[in-house]
């Protein structure tokens, strides 16, 4: 039995660690009910990591703390779990009267299997599960050959990708307008990195700011190891701390070569989906 009588929507952060220009969060906040944002330190993944000084875990933990600080300053809070996703959602369903769960699509095999399990669990409780495109600009079924099959060669894929891309794909989601739809609550405790079972690493992660000079000259400088010609934004795209739509808009203005690299990114993601 839920201890909260009023219905809530849940937004589940995964590889989209930001509050701005976030597709799933935007749709959650525009829904009928107040939004509980959550993050799960997934023990199915963490328990398999032998190196407990893992920079990925340290980076993710730091970004979660940044998001929490932003929410707390506005009177809201993340709720963070250290468990399997299934265990976390059983706790949430016990504590809250959940109407709908929102998230952004993660395309990796484990993530797909995980989401199927969570969707089935939620369905038993008459809770709907909504997943949105946020990690890529264009998904696998949006760029297909005339026979409906996926491309296996980049050049024709690239040409088709460019014809499919529209201004809508680059449009940002104005989440900030709806922040008042988060559940107002006292801060929930965030487990420390040590409590998660990991150690701190060197705090020298690449900045997430877009260096316009680097992007503008990207096509000419990226192949020279002695020149700082790459953006170093891959980490932020991987974990969604930077919106790919924002980066694509900047790339379109400054450097066609950089936009081509984003196409490569979607191409390799598409190949992975269809394997």
PDB file of C-alpha atoms in Angstrom:
ATOM      1  CA  UNK A   1       0.000   0.000   0.000  1.00  0.00           C
ATOM      2  CA  UNK A   2       1.398   3.397  -0.964  1.00  0.00           C
ATOM      3  CA  UNK A   3       1.972   5.834   1.875  1.00  0.00           C
ATOM      4  CA  UNK A   4       1.395   8.817  -0.438  1.00  0.00           C
ATOM      5  CA  UNK A   5      -2.259   9.131  -1.444  1.00  0.00           C
ATOM      6  CA  UNK A   6      -1.822  11.618  -4.286  1.00  0.00           C
ATOM      7  CA  UNK A   7      -0.690  10.273  -7.644  1.00  0.00           C
ATOM      8  CA  UNK A   8       2.759  11.077  -8.992  1.00  0.00           C
ATOM      9  CA  UNK A   9       4.683  10.615 -12.201  1.00  0.00           C
ATOM     10  CA  UNK A  10       8.211   9.220 -11.991  1.00  0.00           C
ATOM     11  CA  UNK A  11      11.073  10.379 -14.180  1.00  0.00           C
ATOM     12  CA  UNK A  12      13.982   7.941 -14.330  1.00  0.00           C
ATOM     13  CA  UNK A  13      17.393   9.440 -15.136  1.00  0.00           C
ATOM     14  CA  UNK A  14      19.834   7.103 -16.880  1.00  0.00           C
ATOM     15  CA  UNK A  15      22.182   8.166 -19.717  1.00  0.00           C
ATOM     16  CA  UNK A  16      20.656  11.650 -19.764  1.00  0.00           C
ATOM     17  CA  UNK A  17      22.223  13.249 -16.707  1.00  0.00           C
ATOM     18  CA  UNK A  18      20.911  16.795 -17.077  1.00  0.00           C
ATOM     19  CA  UNK A  19      17.745  18.745 -16.340  1.00  0.00           C
ATOM     20  CA  UNK A  20      17.855  21.037 -19.376  1.00  0.00           C
ATOM     21  CA  UNK A  21      16.709  20.044 -22.879  1.00  0.00           C
ATOM     22  CA  UNK A  22      15.705  16.552 -21.733  1.00  0.00           C
ATOM     23  CA  UNK A  23      12.967  14.917 -23.818  1.00  0.00           C
ATOM     24  CA  UNK A  24      11.634  12.416 -21.282  1.00  0.00           C
ATOM     25  CA  UNK A  25      11.747  14.910 -18.435  1.00  0.00           C
ATOM     26  CA  UNK A  26       9.917  17.466 -20.569  1.00  0.00           C
ATOM     27  CA  UNK A  27       7.042  15.056 -21.207  1.00  0.00           C
ATOM     28  CA  UNK A  28       6.945  13.974 -17.556  1.00  0.00           C
ATOM     29  CA  UNK A  29       6.747  17.558 -16.293  1.00  0.00           C
ATOM     30  CA  UNK A  30       3.990  18.361 -18.766  1.00  0.00           C
ATOM     31  CA  UNK A  31       1.928  15.445 -17.485  1.00  0.00           C
ATOM     32  CA  UNK A  32      -1.069  15.548 -15.191  1.00  0.00           C
ATOM     33  CA  UNK A  33       0.735  14.735 -11.933  1.00  0.00           C
ATOM     34  CA  UNK A  34       3.753  16.103 -10.002  1.00  0.00           C
ATOM     35  CA  UNK A  35       7.067  14.494 -10.879  1.00  0.00           C
ATOM     36  CA  UNK A  36       9.409  12.462  -8.704  1.00  0.00           C
ATOM     37  CA  UNK A  37      12.899  12.360 -10.329  1.00  0.00           C
ATOM     38  CA  UNK A  38      14.920   9.232  -9.532  1.00  0.00           C
ATOM     39  CA  UNK A  39      18.299   7.714 -10.283  1.00  0.00           C
ATOM     40  CA  UNK A  40      19.343   4.118  -9.675  1.00  0.00           C
ATOM     41  CA  UNK A  41      22.922   3.055  -9.043  1.00  0.00           C
ATOM     42  CA  UNK A  42      22.308  -0.313 -10.661  1.00  0.00           C
ATOM     43  CA  UNK A  43      23.985  -3.079  -8.682  1.00  0.00           C
ATOM     44  CA  UNK A  44      23.562  -5.430 -11.654  1.00  0.00           C
ATOM     45  CA  UNK A  45      26.186  -3.246 -13.348  1.00  0.00           C
ATOM     46  CA  UNK A  46      28.257  -2.062 -10.389  1.00  0.00           C
ATOM     47  CA  UNK A  47      28.789  -5.555  -8.982  1.00  0.00           C
ATOM     48  CA  UNK A  48      30.462  -6.609 -12.240  1.00  0.00           C
ATOM     49  CA  UNK A  49      33.074  -3.830 -12.080  1.00  0.00           C
ATOM     50  CA  UNK A  50      36.252  -5.283 -10.575  1.00  0.00           C
ATOM     51  CA  UNK A  51      38.112  -1.964 -10.481  1.00  0.00           C
ATOM     52  CA  UNK A  52      36.618   0.019  -7.618  1.00  0.00           C
ATOM     53  CA  UNK A  53      38.480   3.130  -8.731  1.00  0.00           C
ATOM     54  CA  UNK A  54      36.325   3.455 -11.826  1.00  0.00           C
ATOM     55  CA  UNK A  55      36.283   6.941 -13.354  1.00  0.00           C
ATOM     56  CA  UNK A  56      32.903   6.347 -14.978  1.00  0.00           C
ATOM     57  CA  UNK A  57      31.228   5.707 -11.631  1.00  0.00           C
ATOM     58  CA  UNK A  58      33.003   8.713 -10.101  1.00  0.00           C
ATOM     59  CA  UNK A  59      31.859  10.920 -12.996  1.00  0.00           C
ATOM     60  CA  UNK A  60      28.252   9.747 -12.788  1.00  0.00           C
ATOM     61  CA  UNK A  61      28.192  10.212  -9.008  1.00  0.00           C
ATOM     62  CA  UNK A  62      29.498  13.762  -9.373  1.00  0.00           C
ATOM     63  CA  UNK A  63      26.852  14.618 -11.969  1.00  0.00           C
ATOM     64  CA  UNK A  64      24.113  13.220  -9.730  1.00  0.00           C
ATOM     65  CA  UNK A  65      25.336  15.490  -6.927  1.00  0.00           C
ATOM     66  CA  UNK A  66      25.258  18.456  -9.328  1.00  0.00           C
ATOM     67  CA  UNK A  67      21.681  17.677 -10.343  1.00  0.00           C
ATOM     68  CA  UNK A  68      20.697  17.262  -6.700  1.00  0.00           C
ATOM     69  CA  UNK A  69      22.216  20.641  -5.792  1.00  0.00           C
ATOM     70  CA  UNK A  70      20.238  22.305  -8.574  1.00  0.00           C
ATOM     71  CA  UNK A  71      16.979  20.676  -7.483  1.00  0.00           C
ATOM     72  CA  UNK A  72      17.492  21.332  -3.773  1.00  0.00           C
ATOM     73  CA  UNK A  73      18.094  25.015  -4.460  1.00  0.00           C
ATOM     74  CA  UNK A  74      14.594  25.121  -5.942  1.00  0.00           C
ATOM     75  CA  UNK A  75      12.907  23.113  -3.178  1.00  0.00           C
ATOM     76  CA  UNK A  76      12.942  19.699  -4.891  1.00  0.00           C
ATOM     77  CA  UNK A  77      15.031  16.539  -4.642  1.00  0.00           C
ATOM     78  CA  UNK A  78      16.242  13.474  -6.467  1.00  0.00           C
ATOM     79  CA  UNK A  79      15.525  10.125  -4.891  1.00  0.00           C
ATOM     80  CA  UNK A  80      18.543   7.863  -5.432  1.00  0.00           C
ATOM     81  CA  UNK A  81      18.601   4.081  -5.038  1.00  0.00           C
ATOM     82  CA  UNK A  82      21.498   1.648  -4.684  1.00  0.00           C
ATOM     83  CA  UNK A  83      19.893  -1.583  -5.834  1.00  0.00           C
ATOM     84  CA  UNK A  84      18.680  -3.407  -8.899  1.00  0.00           C
ATOM     85  CA  UNK A  85      16.117  -1.440 -10.936  1.00  0.00           C
ATOM     86  CA  UNK A  86      13.448  -4.017 -10.097  1.00  0.00           C
ATOM     87  CA  UNK A  87      14.063  -3.643  -6.353  1.00  0.00           C
ATOM     88  CA  UNK A  88      14.029   0.152  -6.674  1.00  0.00           C
ATOM     89  CA  UNK A  89      10.692   0.216  -8.457  1.00  0.00           C
ATOM     90  CA  UNK A  90       9.119  -2.169  -5.963  1.00  0.00           C
ATOM     91  CA  UNK A  91      10.079   0.331  -3.247  1.00  0.00           C
ATOM     92  CA  UNK A  92       8.721   3.240  -5.288  1.00  0.00           C
ATOM     93  CA  UNK A  93       5.427   1.449  -5.942  1.00  0.00           C
ATOM     94  CA  UNK A  94       5.130   0.758  -2.214  1.00  0.00           C
ATOM     95  CA  UNK A  95       5.901   4.340  -1.218  1.00  0.00           C
ATOM     96  CA  UNK A  96       4.045   6.283  -3.920  1.00  0.00           C
ATOM     97  CA  UNK A  97       0.834   6.073  -5.872  1.00  0.00           C
ATOM     98  CA  UNK A  98       2.486   6.052  -9.284  1.00  0.00           C
ATOM     99  CA  UNK A  99       0.500   7.016 -12.351  1.00  0.00           C
ATOM    100  CA  UNK A 100       3.166   6.880 -15.077  1.00  0.00           C
ATOM    101  CA  UNK A 101       6.916   6.363 -15.457  1.00  0.00           C
ATOM    102  CA  UNK A 102       8.911   8.410 -17.970  1.00  0.00           C
ATOM    103  CA  UNK A 103      12.453   7.907 -19.185  1.00  0.00           C
ATOM    104  CA  UNK A 104      14.697   8.222 -22.233  1.00  0.00           C
ATOM    105  CA  UNK A 105      15.569   5.251 -24.405  1.00  0.00           C
ATOM    106  CA  UNK A 106      18.824   3.421 -23.760  1.00  0.00           C
ATOM    107  CA  UNK A 107      19.669   1.153 -26.698  1.00  0.00           C
ATOM    108  CA  UNK A 108      22.226  -1.223 -25.217  1.00  0.00           C
ATOM    109  CA  UNK A 109      21.222  -4.911 -24.897  1.00  0.00           C
ATOM    110  CA  UNK A 110      21.215  -4.956 -21.096  1.00  0.00           C
ATOM    111  CA  UNK A 111      19.191  -1.740 -21.001  1.00  0.00           C
ATOM    112  CA  UNK A 112      16.602  -3.139 -23.405  1.00  0.00           C
ATOM    113  CA  UNK A 113      16.216  -6.285 -21.307  1.00  0.00           C
ATOM    114  CA  UNK A 114      16.069  -4.212 -18.100  1.00  0.00           C
ATOM    115  CA  UNK A 115      13.367  -1.934 -19.478  1.00  0.00           C
ATOM    116  CA  UNK A 116      11.270  -4.907 -20.579  1.00  0.00           C
ATOM    117  CA  UNK A 117      11.386  -6.252 -17.016  1.00  0.00           C
ATOM    118  CA  UNK A 118      10.473  -2.885 -15.477  1.00  0.00           C
ATOM    119  CA  UNK A 119       7.703  -2.287 -18.008  1.00  0.00           C
ATOM    120  CA  UNK A 120       6.192  -5.691 -17.186  1.00  0.00           C
ATOM    121  CA  UNK A 121       6.408  -4.979 -13.447  1.00  0.00           C
ATOM    122  CA  UNK A 122       4.720  -1.603 -13.868  1.00  0.00           C
ATOM    123  CA  UNK A 123       2.005  -3.085 -16.062  1.00  0.00           C
ATOM    124  CA  UNK A 124       1.000  -5.411 -13.214  1.00  0.00           C
ATOM    125  CA  UNK A 125       0.315  -2.271 -11.169  1.00  0.00           C
ATOM    126  CA  UNK A 126      -1.530  -0.507 -14.012  1.00  0.00           C
ATOM    127  CA  UNK A 127       1.362   1.946 -14.433  1.00  0.00           C
ATOM    128  CA  UNK A 128       2.338   2.958 -17.955  1.00  0.00           C
ATOM    129  CA  UNK A 129       5.964   3.203 -19.096  1.00  0.00           C
ATOM    130  CA  UNK A 130       6.999   5.932 -21.579  1.00  0.00           C
ATOM    131  CA  UNK A 131      10.410   6.069 -23.252  1.00  0.00           C
ATOM    132  CA  UNK A 132      11.625   8.897 -25.517  1.00  0.00           C
ATOM    133  CA  UNK A 133      14.403   9.518 -28.023  1.00  0.00           C
ATOM    134  CA  UNK A 134      17.023  11.737 -26.388  1.00  0.00           C
ATOM    135  CA  UNK A 135      20.443  10.095 -26.711  1.00  0.00           C
ATOM    136  CA  UNK A 136      20.594  10.293 -30.517  1.00  0.00           C
ATOM    137  CA  UNK A 137      19.277  12.678 -33.156  1.00  0.00           C
ATOM    138  CA  UNK A 138      17.793  10.003 -35.397  1.00  0.00           C
ATOM    139  CA  UNK A 139      16.817   6.457 -34.446  1.00  0.00           C
ATOM    140  CA  UNK A 140      17.276   3.199 -36.357  1.00  0.00           C
ATOM    141  CA  UNK A 141      13.869   3.127 -38.052  1.00  0.00           C
ATOM    142  CA  UNK A 142      14.153   6.711 -39.262  1.00  0.00           C
ATOM    143  CA  UNK A 143      17.019   6.028 -41.706  1.00  0.00           C
ATOM    144  CA  UNK A 144      16.421   2.893 -43.777  1.00  0.00           C
ATOM    145  CA  UNK A 145      17.073   1.831 -47.357  1.00  0.00           C
ATOM    146  CA  UNK A 146      14.215   1.850 -49.850  1.00  0.00           C
ATOM    147  CA  UNK A 147      13.665  -1.867 -49.178  1.00  0.00           C
ATOM    148  CA  UNK A 148      13.185  -1.145 -45.479  1.00  0.00           C
ATOM    149  CA  UNK A 149      16.513  -2.676 -44.428  1.00  0.00           C
ATOM    150  CA  UNK A 150      19.245  -0.895 -42.453  1.00  0.00           C
ATOM    151  CA  UNK A 151      22.319   0.548 -44.130  1.00  0.00           C
ATOM    152  CA  UNK A 152      25.664  -1.216 -43.656  1.00  0.00           C
ATOM    153  CA  UNK A 153      27.796   1.335 -45.561  1.00  0.00           C
ATOM    154  CA  UNK A 154      28.328   4.805 -44.143  1.00  0.00           C
ATOM    155  CA  UNK A 155      28.295   7.022 -47.264  1.00  0.00           C
ATOM    156  CA  UNK A 156      24.753   6.186 -48.457  1.00  0.00           C
ATOM    157  CA  UNK A 157      23.588   6.207 -44.834  1.00  0.00           C
ATOM    158  CA  UNK A 158      25.074   9.677 -44.397  1.00  0.00           C
ATOM    159  CA  UNK A 159      23.316  11.008 -47.498  1.00  0.00           C
ATOM    160  CA  UNK A 160      19.959   9.588 -46.381  1.00  0.00           C
ATOM    161  CA  UNK A 161      20.521  10.821 -42.802  1.00  0.00           C
ATOM    162  CA  UNK A 162      20.970  14.380 -44.053  1.00  0.00           C
ATOM    163  CA  UNK A 163      17.705  14.232 -46.015  1.00  0.00           C
ATOM    164  CA  UNK A 164      15.825  12.916 -42.960  1.00  0.00           C
ATOM    165  CA  UNK A 165      17.180  15.512 -40.527  1.00  0.00           C
ATOM    166  CA  UNK A 166      14.826  18.447 -39.982  1.00  0.00           C
ATOM    167  CA  UNK A 167      14.728  21.442 -37.655  1.00  0.00           C
ATOM    168  CA  UNK A 168      12.455  19.404 -35.386  1.00  0.00           C
ATOM    169  CA  UNK A 169      15.293  16.935 -34.663  1.00  0.00           C
ATOM    170  CA  UNK A 170      17.424  19.834 -33.374  1.00  0.00           C
ATOM    171  CA  UNK A 171      14.710  21.586 -31.397  1.00  0.00           C
ATOM    172  CA  UNK A 172      15.329  21.821 -27.650  1.00  0.00           C
ATOM    173  CA  UNK A 173      12.865  20.751 -24.958  1.00  0.00           C
ATOM    174  CA  UNK A 174      12.143  23.673 -22.630  1.00  0.00           C
ATOM    175  CA  UNK A 175      12.063  21.761 -19.361  1.00  0.00           C
ATOM    176  CA  UNK A 176      12.826  24.839 -17.249  1.00  0.00           C
ATOM    177  CA  UNK A 177       9.361  26.259 -17.885  1.00  0.00           C
ATOM    178  CA  UNK A 178       7.819  23.330 -16.004  1.00  0.00           C
ATOM    179  CA  UNK A 179      10.198  22.869 -13.046  1.00  0.00           C
ATOM    180  CA  UNK A 180       7.412  23.820 -10.642  1.00  0.00           C
ATOM    181  CA  UNK A 181       5.820  20.467 -11.504  1.00  0.00           C
ATOM    182  CA  UNK A 182       8.503  18.582  -9.558  1.00  0.00           C
ATOM    183  CA  UNK A 183       7.346  17.269  -6.178  1.00  0.00           C
ATOM    184  CA  UNK A 184       8.253  19.783  -3.483  1.00  0.00           C
ATOM    185  CA  UNK A 185      10.121  17.878  -0.789  1.00  0.00           C
ATOM    186  CA  UNK A 186      12.997  18.004   1.657  1.00  0.00           C
ATOM    187  CA  UNK A 187      16.296  16.693   0.221  1.00  0.00           C
ATOM    188  CA  UNK A 188      16.685  12.937   0.005  1.00  0.00           C
ATOM    189  CA  UNK A 189      20.046  11.528   1.074  1.00  0.00           C
ATOM    190  CA  UNK A 190      22.440  10.712  -1.765  1.00  0.00           C
ATOM    191  CA  UNK A 191      24.771   7.778  -1.000  1.00  0.00           C
ATOM    192  CA  UNK A 192      28.441   8.690  -1.014  1.00  0.00           C
ATOM    193  CA  UNK A 193      30.853   7.172  -3.508  1.00  0.00           C
ATOM    194  CA  UNK A 194      32.310   5.104  -0.663  1.00  0.00           C
ATOM    195  CA  UNK A 195      28.846   3.830   0.288  1.00  0.00           C
ATOM    196  CA  UNK A 196      28.353   2.758  -3.310  1.00  0.00           C
ATOM    197  CA  UNK A 197      31.581   0.775  -2.976  1.00  0.00           C
ATOM    198  CA  UNK A 198      33.915   2.898  -5.117  1.00  0.00           C
ATOM    199  CA  UNK A 199      36.848   5.245  -4.660  1.00  0.00           C
ATOM    200  CA  UNK A 200      37.383   8.796  -5.799  1.00  0.00           C
ATOM    201  CA  UNK A 201      39.515   9.420  -8.890  1.00  0.00           C
ATOM    202  CA  UNK A 202      41.329  12.475 -10.217  1.00  0.00           C
ATOM    203  CA  UNK A 203      38.785  15.286 -10.749  1.00  0.00           C
ATOM    204  CA  UNK A 204      40.065  16.205 -14.220  1.00  0.00           C
ATOM    205  CA  UNK A 205      37.105  15.289 -16.374  1.00  0.00           C
ATOM    206  CA  UNK A 206      36.719  17.262 -19.629  1.00  0.00           C
ATOM    207  CA  UNK A 207      34.593  20.380 -19.298  1.00  0.00           C
ATOM    208  CA  UNK A 208      31.146  20.242 -20.850  1.00  0.00           C
ATOM    209  CA  UNK A 209      31.336  23.711 -22.333  1.00  0.00           C
ATOM    210  CA  UNK A 210      31.381  23.935 -26.130  1.00  0.00           C
ATOM    211  CA  UNK A 211      34.627  25.466 -27.391  1.00  0.00           C
ATOM    212  CA  UNK A 212      33.523  27.277 -30.537  1.00  0.00           C
ATOM    213  CA  UNK A 213      37.061  27.710 -31.890  1.00  0.00           C
ATOM    214  CA  UNK A 214      37.757  23.981 -31.686  1.00  0.00           C
ATOM    215  CA  UNK A 215      34.495  23.074 -33.388  1.00  0.00           C
ATOM    216  CA  UNK A 216      34.954  25.732 -36.062  1.00  0.00           C
ATOM    217  CA  UNK A 217      38.358  24.295 -37.066  1.00  0.00           C
ATOM    218  CA  UNK A 218      37.503  20.677 -36.243  1.00  0.00           C
ATOM    219  CA  UNK A 219      37.702  19.372 -39.813  1.00  0.00           C
ATOM    220  CA  UNK A 220      41.245  20.710 -40.260  1.00  0.00           C
ATOM    221  CA  UNK A 221      42.739  19.888 -36.876  1.00  0.00           C
ATOM    222  CA  UNK A 222      41.160  16.656 -35.622  1.00  0.00           C
ATOM    223  CA  UNK A 223      43.719  14.308 -37.273  1.00  0.00           C
ATOM    224  CA  UNK A 224      46.817  15.913 -35.734  1.00  0.00           C
ATOM    225  CA  UNK A 225      47.758  14.390 -32.342  1.00  0.00           C
ATOM    226  CA  UNK A 226      49.897  17.368 -31.375  1.00  0.00           C
ATOM    227  CA  UNK A 227      47.063  19.844 -31.830  1.00  0.00           C
ATOM    228  CA  UNK A 228      44.179  20.158 -29.309  1.00  0.00           C
ATOM    229  CA  UNK A 229      41.679  19.869 -32.130  1.00  0.00           C
ATOM    230  CA  UNK A 230      38.977  17.611 -30.699  1.00  0.00           C
ATOM    231  CA  UNK A 231      36.085  18.747 -28.539  1.00  0.00           C
ATOM    232  CA  UNK A 232      36.547  16.147 -25.758  1.00  0.00           C
ATOM    233  CA  UNK A 233      32.770  16.093 -25.430  1.00  0.00           C
ATOM    234  CA  UNK A 234      32.390  12.345 -25.977  1.00  0.00           C
ATOM    235  CA  UNK A 235      32.124  11.674 -22.246  1.00  0.00           C
ATOM    236  CA  UNK A 236      29.260  14.144 -21.934  1.00  0.00           C
ATOM    237  CA  UNK A 237      27.429  12.726 -24.932  1.00  0.00           C
ATOM    238  CA  UNK A 238      27.833   9.194 -23.596  1.00  0.00           C
ATOM    239  CA  UNK A 239      26.213  10.024 -20.266  1.00  0.00           C
ATOM    240  CA  UNK A 240      23.919  12.751 -21.536  1.00  0.00           C
ATOM    241  CA  UNK A 241      25.317  15.590 -19.460  1.00  0.00           C
ATOM    242  CA  UNK A 242      25.238  17.640 -22.662  1.00  0.00           C
ATOM    243  CA  UNK A 243      22.289  17.688 -25.068  1.00  0.00           C
ATOM    244  CA  UNK A 244      23.149  16.238 -28.461  1.00  0.00           C
ATOM    245  CA  UNK A 245      20.581  18.597 -29.996  1.00  0.00           C
ATOM    246  CA  UNK A 246      22.380  21.614 -28.584  1.00  0.00           C
ATOM    247  CA  UNK A 247      25.723  20.323 -29.842  1.00  0.00           C
ATOM    248  CA  UNK A 248      24.301  19.585 -33.284  1.00  0.00           C
ATOM    249  CA  UNK A 249      22.900  23.101 -33.570  1.00  0.00           C
ATOM    250  CA  UNK A 250      26.304  24.570 -32.720  1.00  0.00           C
ATOM    251  CA  UNK A 251      28.064  22.163 -35.100  1.00  0.00           C
ATOM    252  CA  UNK A 252      25.714  23.042 -37.932  1.00  0.00           C
ATOM    253  CA  UNK A 253      26.650  26.703 -37.547  1.00  0.00           C
ATOM    254  CA  UNK A 254      30.379  26.291 -37.007  1.00  0.00           C
ATOM    255  CA  UNK A 255      31.707  23.120 -38.642  1.00  0.00           C
ATOM    256  CA  UNK A 256      30.135  20.671 -41.154  1.00  0.00           C
ATOM    257  CA  UNK A 257      32.941  18.255 -40.294  1.00  0.00           C
ATOM    258  CA  UNK A 258      31.801  18.047 -36.707  1.00  0.00           C
ATOM    259  CA  UNK A 259      28.220  17.344 -37.773  1.00  0.00           C
ATOM    260  CA  UNK A 260      29.552  14.483 -39.914  1.00  0.00           C
ATOM    261  CA  UNK A 261      31.060  12.965 -36.776  1.00  0.00           C
ATOM    262  CA  UNK A 262      27.631  13.095 -35.135  1.00  0.00           C
ATOM    263  CA  UNK A 263      26.311  11.199 -38.154  1.00  0.00           C
ATOM    264  CA  UNK A 264      29.038   8.597 -37.631  1.00  0.00           C
ATOM    265  CA  UNK A 265      27.879   8.326 -34.023  1.00  0.00           C
ATOM    266  CA  UNK A 266      24.301   7.598 -35.055  1.00  0.00           C
ATOM    267  CA  UNK A 267      25.540   5.172 -37.750  1.00  0.00           C
ATOM    268  CA  UNK A 268      27.522   3.057 -35.290  1.00  0.00           C
ATOM    269  CA  UNK A 269      24.598   3.161 -32.879  1.00  0.00           C
ATOM    270  CA  UNK A 270      22.326   1.930 -35.683  1.00  0.00           C
ATOM    271  CA  UNK A 271      24.712  -0.934 -36.544  1.00  0.00           C
ATOM    272  CA  UNK A 272      24.714  -1.893 -32.837  1.00  0.00           C
ATOM    273  CA  UNK A 273      20.885  -1.878 -32.722  1.00  0.00           C
ATOM    274  CA  UNK A 274      20.571  -4.224 -35.670  1.00  0.00           C
ATOM    275  CA  UNK A 275      23.241  -6.734 -34.563  1.00  0.00           C
TER     276      UNK A 275
END
